[in-house]
Amino acid sequence: MQKTILFARNYGILVVTVLLLVLLTVTTEGFLTERNLRNILDQQSGVLIAASFMTMAIITGNFDISVGAVYVTAPLVALFVENATGNIPLAVLAGLAAGVAMGVINGLAVTKLKVHSFIATLSTSFMFFGVGYLVSDRAVMRPITEGWRALARTRIFELTSATWIAIGVTIVAAILLTRTRFGRNVYASGANREAARLAGVNVDRVQMITFVLLASAAALAGVLGASRAISAQPSDDFSFIFAVLTAVIVGGTSIAGGSGAIWRTVTAVFFLAFLTNGFNLHQIDPIWQRLIQGFVILVAVSIDAWSQRRGG
Amino acid sequence: MVQTHDILLTLSGVGKSFGGTVALTDIDLTVETGKVHAFVGENGAGKSTLGKLIVGVHSLSEGRMEVDGTEVSFTSPAQALDHGLAGISQELSLMPQRTVLDNIALGREVMRGPFINARATRRGVEAVMERYAMHVDPDARVGDLPIVEQQKVEILRALSRDARLIVFDEPTARLPSDQVAPLLALVRSLADAGKAVIYVSHFLEEILEATDTVTILRNGRHIRTGPTANETHDSLVEGVTGSVLGEQYPEVAAPDRAAPPVISVTGLSRPGVFENVSFDIHPGEIVGLAGLVGSGRSEIARAILGADPSRGKITFNGREISGSIAARLAGGMAMIPENRREQGLMMGRPIVENVTLPHLSRFSGALGLDRRRERAAADAHCAATEMKYASLNDHADALSGGNQQKILFARTTLGDPALLIADEPTRGVDVGAKRSIYDLIAGLAKQGKAILLISSEIEEILGLSHRVLVVSRGRIAGELEGAALTETALMTAAFSGT
Ligand SMILES: Nc1ncnc2c1ncn2[C@@H]1O[C@H](COP(=O)(O)OP(=O)(O)OP(=O)(O)O)[C@@H](O)[C@H]1O
Ligand SMILES: [Mg+2]
């Protein structure tokens, strides 16, 4: 019994994802086709990139709501530079630099001003959205170069460049978290901040780095999104952050900090993507989709809470 | 008062396992009202687990439990409480932000319709205080109270819910020595009031002095139960460890006073906490830092490690230091913090990560962490402390209290420090393991390390230290050494500033 609980706790998300995969393969024609799976990968690339580093931030015990705003604003900065110079590498760098800057602001707010990360990044979200309106002059921005669309849409061995970048970023994040000293310090900072500090971990620096990495990843995801859409537009749209947070939490990374894993988040991204894909293939009414999706998330999170109580 | 001793609780063939770990097997036991019943045993013997089965924190894997002759089975502490069984846990489970009154009355408020009748609720709580002659200011914030008072609040909470059996799990482990006697008196008064009391402790003197019945557990098995009057210190040690223990304290070699000090602290101050603290520790020297809890001992230790800001000069290995905690650790300092749960361990992380956390740089290379080497090192150092664990991947919270403390020792020896600051290093550790920790400390001293030992156990300080500094109200009130180092002299100095 204890063994089963332990297994369910560790691999539950993997099991349900595989079950869903089997279910959709059996019940639909179109699911298990190369084309469909390639599409899913391409569509999820942005969420994967940001969710990997969101996992890291949540393991340190922090939230970052501003990821949604970085995702909206960084590509506007990039396109602003692209429009001005026509230089794509420079534009991408500018977008990423904007991400780094926004990450530093978040990090400072949390480590120096000692504001709770949820509140801090909710506040900075509005600032970052504001910056987006400023650089775009409240209008949709479009690239002036032909090459811009190639950023996300180049095909390499059948997969889009966005997919490859997402795979690369996810692997880097996972290695950082599981194979390096920095990764251990991330877990330690979230598991017991005071104990980590007394053991010589520079907890503030660890938090700062995770915020910067996360905002840079969100900026990269935003730039790729703007390449795929061949445009970017300012908004107050929080939907990206919700997609990212949902994946991390459904994956079972504890919002209390100190535990979680990137493979879990990745699995959850696919679980949620399969779910949406399955709805579409089965042509389920979008209203029902919402209801079912919300229910599934609640179930996933409550199973997690239950198993944590059991395990403790 | 004429006492009747009725059997309140009967356990037959009780067993408990966690996954693959068997914590208890085949326990038969009865607990009577009006008596204090001790559980003794080594770290990991199963004392806490047995207590937790009784108060419904865990449920039985095997066997049966009867209350007043009827079989019961609990899946939550609330159910146990309905039968009058309550526990005072080692990590107190109070709401520190709320008042004493709120904590005691929680869930038991007197209602008037949908509203709380504050006055009647207060009267109810005061009546319980009156009945057991235990008074705590009902309006004080629990977090502001000293630990003894907090324990009283927990006891009162149990009593106000009509508890008939109260389990105390190492209640004195966190108490300053001068507050042990009052707690024991309180435990006695509960038994005199007809409650059944279960008392878990590693302090055999307390067991001999304050309990009526004693149950010895070893490796999850019931060794024997009998009247405490039939036991002696040595018979208990033998029952607990399965062998006769020699001297409690190891020989400590004389320090090398001619060599330059490993650490020299001059005029260290932290306004409002401690002032003008100066001392040296030479290679191979164990310096005890004694004093009452709250006198500033731990704060001095933290300042030396760089965990709190301070003014003054610290020279370590011949160089003045002022850097970060990380720099000081890398330079050869190590600290076993006062409170392992809050300051020492990551309870929800594997043992191996807890052991190696401050030393990761040694296992990191161009390819990241060498986890094989890390494990091997952790394994070796855990083995050297005689820690009991199933796997290095187990989380720290799956270990018994004393074994958790050993994780911190394994962490220390892995670092091979020049200076060890050990703040209450044997808190919650059994008699046999205490000796092995003393051996560890004496062994480090023999290798020429400097040791700063903080302890509320005067015996421990007297038994190990070459020299003792007594702190009183943030000042060094006395320095004792050789023949002058006696318990009386120490206590006199400790109380001198108060
Ligand atoms: N939640 C748990 N999960 C897994 N194993 C556990 C758990 N709780 C206790 N154990 C194991 O059960 C055994 C008994 O532990 P217990 O805490 O009862 O010991 P103890 O006698 O109270 O020791 P100590 O004196 O160190 O407090 C130990 O081997 C411990 O590792
Ligand atoms: Mg215990």
mmCIF file with all atom_site columns, N, CA, C and O in Angstrom, chain B residues 32-69:
data_model
loop_
_atom_site.group_PDB
_atom_site.id
_atom_site.type_symbol
_atom_site.label_atom_id
_atom_site.label_alt_id
_atom_site.label_comp_id
_atom_site.label_asym_id
_atom_site.label_entity_id
_atom_site.label_seq_id
_atom_site.pdbx_PDB_ins_code
_atom_site.Cartn_x
_atom_site.Cartn_y
_atom_site.Cartn_z
_atom_site.occupancy
_atom_site.B_iso_or_equiv
_atom_site.pdbx_formal_charge
_atom_site.auth_seq_id
_atom_site.auth_comp_id
_atom_site.auth_asym_id
_atom_site.auth_atom_id
_atom_site.pdbx_PDB_model_num
ATOM 1   N N  . GLU B 1 32 ? -1.822  2.464  32.696 1.00 0.00 ? 32 GLU B N  1
ATOM 2   C CA . GLU B 1 32 ? -2.792  2.657  33.774 1.00 0.00 ? 32 GLU B CA 1
ATOM 3   C C  . GLU B 1 32 ? -2.992  4.117  34.107 1.00 0.00 ? 32 GLU B C  1
ATOM 4   O O  . GLU B 1 32 ? -2.086  4.931  33.930 1.00 0.00 ? 32 GLU B O  1
ATOM 5   N N  . THR B 1 33 ? -4.163  4.440  34.622 1.00 0.00 ? 33 THR B N  1
ATOM 6   C CA . THR B 1 33 ? -4.426  5.810  35.051 1.00 0.00 ? 33 THR B CA 1
ATOM 7   C C  . THR B 1 33 ? -3.672  6.086  36.346 1.00 0.00 ? 33 THR B C  1
ATOM 8   O O  . THR B 1 33 ? -3.343  5.161  37.093 1.00 0.00 ? 33 THR B O  1
ATOM 9   N N  . GLY B 1 34 ? -3.395  7.347  36.575 1.00 0.00 ? 34 GLY B N  1
ATOM 10  C CA . GLY B 1 34 ? -2.754  7.732  37.830 1.00 0.00 ? 34 GLY B CA 1
ATOM 11  C C  . GLY B 1 34 ? -1.277  7.417  37.899 1.00 0.00 ? 34 GLY B C  1
ATOM 12  O O  . GLY B 1 34 ? -0.663  7.556  38.957 1.00 0.00 ? 34 GLY B O  1
ATOM 13  N N  . LYS B 1 35 ? -0.693  6.989  36.768 1.00 0.00 ? 35 LYS B N  1
ATOM 14  C CA . LYS B 1 35 ? 0.733   6.654  36.792 1.00 0.00 ? 35 LYS B CA 1
ATOM 15  C C  . LYS B 1 35 ? 1.470   7.353  35.674 1.00 0.00 ? 35 LYS B C  1
ATOM 16  O O  . LYS B 1 35 ? 0.893   7.654  34.624 1.00 0.00 ? 35 LYS B O  1
ATOM 17  N N  . VAL B 1 36 ? 2.755   7.592  35.918 1.00 0.00 ? 36 VAL B N  1
ATOM 18  C CA . VAL B 1 36 ? 3.613   8.103  34.853 1.00 0.00 ? 36 VAL B CA 1
ATOM 19  C C  . VAL B 1 36 ? 4.381   6.923  34.291 1.00 0.00 ? 36 VAL B C  1
ATOM 20  O O  . VAL B 1 36 ? 5.095   6.233  35.012 1.00 0.00 ? 36 VAL B O  1
ATOM 21  N N  . HIS B 1 37 ? 4.184   6.681  33.008 1.00 0.00 ? 37 HIS B N  1
ATOM 22  C CA . HIS B 1 37 ? 4.731   5.488  32.358 1.00 0.00 ? 37 HIS B CA 1
ATOM 23  C C  . HIS B 1 37 ? 5.798   5.932  31.359 1.00 0.00 ? 37 HIS B C  1
ATOM 24  O O  . HIS B 1 37 ? 5.521   6.645  30.416 1.00 0.00 ? 37 HIS B O  1
ATOM 25  N N  . ALA B 1 38 ? 7.037   5.522  31.597 1.00 0.00 ? 38 ALA B N  1
ATOM 26  C CA . ALA B 1 38 ? 8.142   5.977  30.735 1.00 0.00 ? 38 ALA B CA 1
ATOM 27  C C  . ALA B 1 38 ? 8.367   5.018  29.582 1.00 0.00 ? 38 ALA B C  1
ATOM 28  O O  . ALA B 1 38 ? 8.209   3.808  29.732 1.00 0.00 ? 38 ALA B O  1
ATOM 29  N N  . PHE B 1 39 ? 8.725   5.583  28.413 1.00 0.00 ? 39 PHE B N  1
ATOM 30  C CA . PHE B 1 39 ? 9.251   4.781  27.315 1.00 0.00 ? 39 PHE B CA 1
ATOM 31  C C  . PHE B 1 39 ? 10.711  5.159  27.164 1.00 0.00 ? 39 PHE B C  1
ATOM 32  O O  . PHE B 1 39 ? 11.022  6.339  26.997 1.00 0.00 ? 39 PHE B O  1
ATOM 33  N N  . VAL B 1 40 ? 11.592  4.192  27.238 1.00 0.00 ? 40 VAL B N  1
ATOM 34  C CA . VAL B 1 40 ? 12.994  4.513  26.968 1.00 0.00 ? 40 VAL B CA 1
ATOM 35  C C  . VAL B 1 40 ? 13.517  3.590  25.874 1.00 0.00 ? 40 VAL B C  1
ATOM 36  O O  . VAL B 1 40 ? 12.971  2.521  25.621 1.00 0.00 ? 40 VAL B O  1
ATOM 37  N N  . GLY B 1 41 ? 14.589  4.025  25.240 1.00 0.00 ? 41 GLY B N  1
ATOM 38  C CA . GLY B 1 41 ? 15.180  3.244  24.160 1.00 0.00 ? 41 GLY B CA 1
ATOM 39  C C  . GLY B 1 41 ? 16.081  4.112  23.329 1.00 0.00 ? 41 GLY B C  1
ATOM 40  O O  . GLY B 1 41 ? 16.051  5.338  23.437 1.00 0.00 ? 41 GLY B O  1
ATOM 41  N N  . GLU B 1 42 ? 16.873  3.450  22.495 1.00 0.00 ? 42 GLU B N  1
ATOM 42  C CA . GLU B 1 42 ? 17.817  4.177  21.646 1.00 0.00 ? 42 GLU B CA 1
ATOM 43  C C  . GLU B 1 42 ? 17.089  5.005  20.596 1.00 0.00 ? 42 GLU B C  1
ATOM 44  O O  . GLU B 1 42 ? 15.896  4.840  20.386 1.00 0.00 ? 42 GLU B O  1
ATOM 45  N N  . ASN B 1 43 ? 17.854  5.832  19.896 1.00 0.00 ? 43 ASN B N  1
ATOM 46  C CA . ASN B 1 43 ? 17.292  6.557  18.767 1.00 0.00 ? 43 ASN B CA 1
ATOM 47  C C  . ASN B 1 43 ? 16.797  5.555  17.735 1.00 0.00 ? 43 ASN B C  1
ATOM 48  O O  . ASN B 1 43 ? 17.515  4.636  17.365 1.00 0.00 ? 43 ASN B O  1
ATOM 49  N N  . GLY B 1 44 ? 15.564  5.732  17.332 1.00 0.00 ? 44 GLY B N  1
ATOM 50  C CA . GLY B 1 44 ? 15.012  4.837  16.321 1.00 0.00 ? 44 GLY B CA 1
ATOM 51  C C  . GLY B 1 44 ? 14.432  3.567  16.914 1.00 0.00 ? 44 GLY B C  1
ATOM 52  O O  . GLY B 1 44 ? 14.013  2.676  16.191 1.00 0.00 ? 44 GLY B O  1
ATOM 53  N N  . ALA B 1 45 ? 14.381  3.462  18.249 1.00 0.00 ? 45 ALA B N  1
ATOM 54  C CA . ALA B 1 45 ? 13.839  2.260  18.882 1.00 0.00 ? 45 ALA B CA 1
ATOM 55  C C  . ALA B 1 45 ? 12.328  2.145  18.658 1.00 0.00 ? 45 ALA B C  1
ATOM 56  O O  . ALA B 1 45 ? 11.767  1.057  18.710 1.00 0.00 ? 45 ALA B O  1
ATOM 57  N N  . GLY B 1 46 ? 11.680  3.287  18.414 1.00 0.00 ? 46 GLY B N  1
ATOM 58  C CA . GLY B 1 46 ? 10.252  3.246  18.124 1.00 0.00 ? 46 GLY B CA 1
ATOM 59  C C  . GLY B 1 46 ? 9.396   3.946  19.179 1.00 0.00 ? 46 GLY B C  1
ATOM 60  O O  . GLY B 1 46 ? 8.172   3.821  19.159 1.00 0.00 ? 46 GLY B O  1
ATOM 61  N N  . LYS B 1 47 ? 10.011  4.698  20.069 1.00 0.00 ? 47 LYS B N  1
ATOM 62  C CA . LYS B 1 47 ? 9.262   5.363  21.140 1.00 0.00 ? 47 LYS B CA 1
ATOM 63  C C  . LYS B 1 47 ? 8.256   6.366  20.589 1.00 0.00 ? 47 LYS B C  1
ATOM 64  O O  . LYS B 1 47 ? 7.079   6.338  20.946 1.00 0.00 ? 47 LYS B O  1
ATOM 65  N N  . SER B 1 48 ? 8.735   7.235  19.723 1.00 0.00 ? 48 SER B N  1
ATOM 66  C CA . SER B 1 48 ? 7.824   8.253  19.178 1.00 0.00 ? 48 SER B CA 1
ATOM 67  C C  . SER B 1 48 ? 6.740   7.603  18.352 1.00 0.00 ? 48 SER B C  1
ATOM 68  O O  . SER B 1 48 ? 5.579   8.015  18.401 1.00 0.00 ? 48 SER B O  1
ATOM 69  N N  . THR B 1 49 ? 7.118   6.566  17.602 1.00 0.00 ? 49 THR B N  1
ATOM 70  C CA . THR B 1 49 ? 6.127   5.892  16.764 1.00 0.00 ? 49 THR B CA 1
ATOM 71  C C  . THR B 1 49 ? 5.035   5.291  17.629 1.00 0.00 ? 49 THR B C  1
ATOM 72  O O  . THR B 1 49 ? 3.846   5.406  17.324 1.00 0.00 ? 49 THR B O  1
ATOM 73  N N  . LEU B 1 50 ? 5.424   4.665  18.733 1.00 0.00 ? 50 LEU B N  1
ATOM 74  C CA . LEU B 1 50 ? 4.443   4.073  19.634 1.00 0.00 ? 50 LEU B CA 1
ATOM 75  C C  . LEU B 1 50 ? 3.512   5.156  20.185 1.00 0.00 ? 50 LEU B C  1
ATOM 76  O O  . LEU B 1 50 ? 2.293   5.001  20.211 1.00 0.00 ? 50 LEU B O  1
ATOM 77  N N  . GLY B 1 51 ? 4.108   6.272  20.595 1.00 0.00 ? 51 GLY B N  1
ATOM 78  C CA . GLY B 1 51 ? 3.304   7.391  21.085 1.00 0.00 ? 51 GLY B CA 1
ATOM 79  C C  . GLY B 1 51 ? 2.338   7.881  20.024 1.00 0.00 ? 51 GLY B C  1
ATOM 80  O O  . GLY B 1 51 ? 1.176   8.165  20.295 1.00 0.00 ? 51 GLY B O  1
ATOM 81  N N  . LYS B 1 52 ? 2.830   7.958  18.793 1.00 0.00 ? 52 LYS B N  1
ATOM 82  C CA . LYS B 1 52 ? 1.992   8.476  17.712 1.00 0.00 ? 52 LYS B CA 1
ATOM 83  C C  . LYS B 1 52 ? 0.869   7.510  17.353 1.00 0.00 ? 52 LYS B C  1
ATOM 84  O O  . LYS B 1 52 ? -0.191  7.940  16.909 1.00 0.00 ? 52 LYS B O  1
ATOM 85  N N  . LEU B 1 53 ? 1.102   6.214  17.526 1.00 0.00 ? 53 LEU B N  1
ATOM 86  C CA . LEU B 1 53 ? 0.011   5.251  17.292 1.00 0.00 ? 53 LEU B CA 1
ATOM 87  C C  . LEU B 1 53 ? -1.089  5.484  18.315 1.00 0.00 ? 53 LEU B C  1
ATOM 88  O O  . LEU B 1 53 ? -2.277  5.458  18.007 1.00 0.00 ? 53 LEU B O  1
ATOM 89  N N  . ILE B 1 54 ? -0.669  5.719  19.560 1.00 0.00 ? 54 ILE B N  1
ATOM 90  C CA . ILE B 1 54 ? -1.642  5.892  20.632 1.00 0.00 ? 54 ILE B CA 1
ATOM 91  C C  . ILE B 1 54 ? -2.485  7.145  20.422 1.00 0.00 ? 54 ILE B C  1
ATOM 92  O O  . ILE B 1 54 ? -3.687  7.132  20.623 1.00 0.00 ? 54 ILE B O  1
ATOM 93  N N  . VAL B 1 55 ? -1.862  8.223  19.956 1.00 0.00 ? 55 VAL B N  1
ATOM 94  C CA . VAL B 1 55 ? -2.634  9.462  19.804 1.00 0.00 ? 55 VAL B CA 1
ATOM 95  C C  . VAL B 1 55 ? -3.164  9.655  18.388 1.00 0.00 ? 55 VAL B C  1
ATOM 96  O O  . VAL B 1 55 ? -3.610  10.738 18.020 1.00 0.00 ? 55 VAL B O  1
ATOM 97  N N  . GLY B 1 56 ? -3.107  8.592  17.585 1.00 0.00 ? 56 GLY B N  1
ATOM 98  C CA . GLY B 1 56 ? -3.796  8.638  16.292 1.00 0.00 ? 56 GLY B CA 1
ATOM 99  C C  . GLY B 1 56 ? -3.071  9.364  15.169 1.00 0.00 ? 56 GLY B C  1
ATOM 100 O O  . GLY B 1 56 ? -3.669  9.623  14.133 1.00 0.00 ? 56 GLY B O  1
ATOM 101 N N  . VAL B 1 57 ? -1.798  9.707  15.377 1.00 0.00 ? 57 VAL B N  1
ATOM 102 C CA . VAL B 1 57 ? -1.045  10.343 14.281 1.00 0.00 ? 57 VAL B CA 1
ATOM 103 C C  . VAL B 1 57 ? -0.757  9.313  13.196 1.00 0.00 ? 57 VAL B C  1
ATOM 104 O O  . VAL B 1 57 ? -0.850  9.592  12.009 1.00 0.00 ? 57 VAL B O  1
ATOM 105 N N  . HIS B 1 58 ? -0.390  8.117  13.616 1.00 0.00 ? 58 HIS B N  1
ATOM 106 C CA . HIS B 1 58 ? -0.230  7.005  12.683 1.00 0.00 ? 58 HIS B CA 1
ATOM 107 C C  . HIS B 1 58 ? -1.303  5.967  13.005 1.00 0.00 ? 58 HIS B C  1
ATOM 108 O O  . HIS B 1 58 ? -1.809  5.916  14.119 1.00 0.00 ? 58 HIS B O  1
ATOM 109 N N  . SER B 1 59 ? -1.609  5.094  12.048 1.00 0.00 ? 59 SER B N  1
ATOM 110 C CA . SER B 1 59 ? -2.526  4.001  12.386 1.00 0.00 ? 59 SER B CA 1
ATOM 111 C C  . SER B 1 59 ? -1.762  2.681  12.384 1.00 0.00 ? 59 SER B C  1
ATOM 112 O O  . SER B 1 59 ? -0.747  2.537  11.710 1.00 0.00 ? 59 SER B O  1
ATOM 113 N N  . LEU B 1 60 ? -2.284  1.727  13.169 1.00 0.00 ? 60 LEU B N  1
ATOM 114 C CA . LEU B 1 60 ? -1.590  0.460  13.363 1.00 0.00 ? 60 LEU B CA 1
ATOM 115 C C  . LEU B 1 60 ? -1.438  -0.302 12.054 1.00 0.00 ? 60 LEU B C  1
ATOM 116 O O  . LEU B 1 60 ? -2.335  -0.288 11.213 1.00 0.00 ? 60 LEU B O  1
ATOM 117 N N  . SER B 1 61 ? -0.302  -0.982 11.878 1.00 0.00 ? 61 SER B N  1
ATOM 118 C CA . SER B 1 61 ? -0.180  -1.901 10.752 1.00 0.00 ? 61 SER B CA 1
ATOM 119 C C  . SER B 1 61 ? -0.651  -3.286 11.175 1.00 0.00 ? 61 SER B C  1
ATOM 120 O O  . SER B 1 61 ? -1.128  -4.070 10.372 1.00 0.00 ? 61 SER B O  1
ATOM 121 N N  . GLU B 1 62 ? -0.474  -3.581 12.468 1.00 0.00 ? 62 GLU B N  1
ATOM 122 C CA . GLU B 1 62 ? -0.837  -4.903 12.984 1.00 0.00 ? 62 GLU B CA 1
ATOM 123 C C  . GLU B 1 62 ? -1.310  -4.768 14.420 1.00 0.00 ? 62 GLU B C  1
ATOM 124 O O  . GLU B 1 62 ? -0.959  -3.811 15.098 1.00 0.00 ? 62 GLU B O  1
ATOM 125 N N  . GLY B 1 63 ? -2.042  -5.763 14.886 1.00 0.00 ? 63 GLY B N  1
ATOM 126 C CA . GLY B 1 63 ? -2.396  -5.834 16.294 1.00 0.00 ? 63 GLY B CA 1
ATOM 127 C C  . GLY B 1 63 ? -3.640  -5.031 16.611 1.00 0.00 ? 63 GLY B C  1
ATOM 128 O O  . GLY B 1 63 ? -4.305  -4.508 15.728 1.00 0.00 ? 63 GLY B O  1
ATOM 129 N N  . ARG B 1 64 ? -3.970  -4.986 17.917 1.00 0.00 ? 64 ARG B N  1
ATOM 130 C CA . ARG B 1 64 ? -5.161  -4.248 18.310 1.00 0.00 ? 64 ARG B CA 1
ATOM 131 C C  . ARG B 1 64 ? -4.889  -3.352 19.505 1.00 0.00 ? 64 ARG B C  1
ATOM 132 O O  . ARG B 1 64 ? -3.958  -3.553 20.285 1.00 0.00 ? 64 ARG B O  1
ATOM 133 N N  . MET B 1 65 ? -5.752  -2.344 19.614 1.00 0.00 ? 65 MET B N  1
ATOM 134 C CA . MET B 1 65 ? -5.608  -1.378 20.686 1.00 0.00 ? 65 MET B CA 1
ATOM 135 C C  . MET B 1 65 ? -6.967  -1.245 21.338 1.00 0.00 ? 65 MET B C  1
ATOM 136 O O  . MET B 1 65 ? -7.989  -1.150 20.648 1.00 0.00 ? 65 MET B O  1
ATOM 137 N N  . GLU B 1 66 ? -6.984  -1.272 22.672 1.00 0.00 ? 66 GLU B N  1
ATOM 138 C CA . GLU B 1 66 ? -8.249  -1.137 23.387 1.00 0.00 ? 66 GLU B CA 1
ATOM 139 C C  . GLU B 1 66 ? -8.197  0.031  24.353 1.00 0.00 ? 66 GLU B C  1
ATOM 140 O O  . GLU B 1 66 ? -7.193  0.236  25.033 1.00 0.00 ? 66 GLU B O  1
ATOM 141 N N  . VAL B 1 67 ? -9.274  0.785  24.398 1.00 0.00 ? 67 VAL B N  1
ATOM 142 C CA . VAL B 1 67 ? -9.426  1.827  25.407 1.00 0.00 ? 67 VAL B CA 1
ATOM 143 C C  . VAL B 1 67 ? -10.596 1.417  26.281 1.00 0.00 ? 67 VAL B C  1
ATOM 144 O O  . VAL B 1 67 ? -11.674 1.125  25.756 1.00 0.00 ? 67 VAL B O  1
ATOM 145 N N  . ASP B 1 68 ? -10.382 1.357  27.579 1.00 0.00 ? 68 ASP B N  1
ATOM 146 C CA . ASP B 1 68 ? -11.402 0.889  28.522 1.00 0.00 ? 68 ASP B CA 1
ATOM 147 C C  . ASP B 1 68 ? -11.977 -0.462 28.094 1.00 0.00 ? 68 ASP B C  1
ATOM 148 O O  . ASP B 1 68 ? -13.186 -0.688 28.211 1.00 0.00 ? 68 ASP B O  1
ATOM 149 N N  . GLY B 1 69 ? -11.156 -1.308 27.535 1.00 0.00 ? 69 GLY B N  1
ATOM 150 C CA . GLY B 1 69 ? -11.614 -2.639 27.179 1.00 0.00 ? 69 GLY B CA 1
ATOM 151 C C  . GLY B 1 69 ? -12.352 -2.761 25.848 1.00 0.00 ? 69 GLY B C  1
ATOM 152 O O  . GLY B 1 69 ? -12.713 -3.849 25.442 1.00 0.00 ? 69 GLY B O  1
#
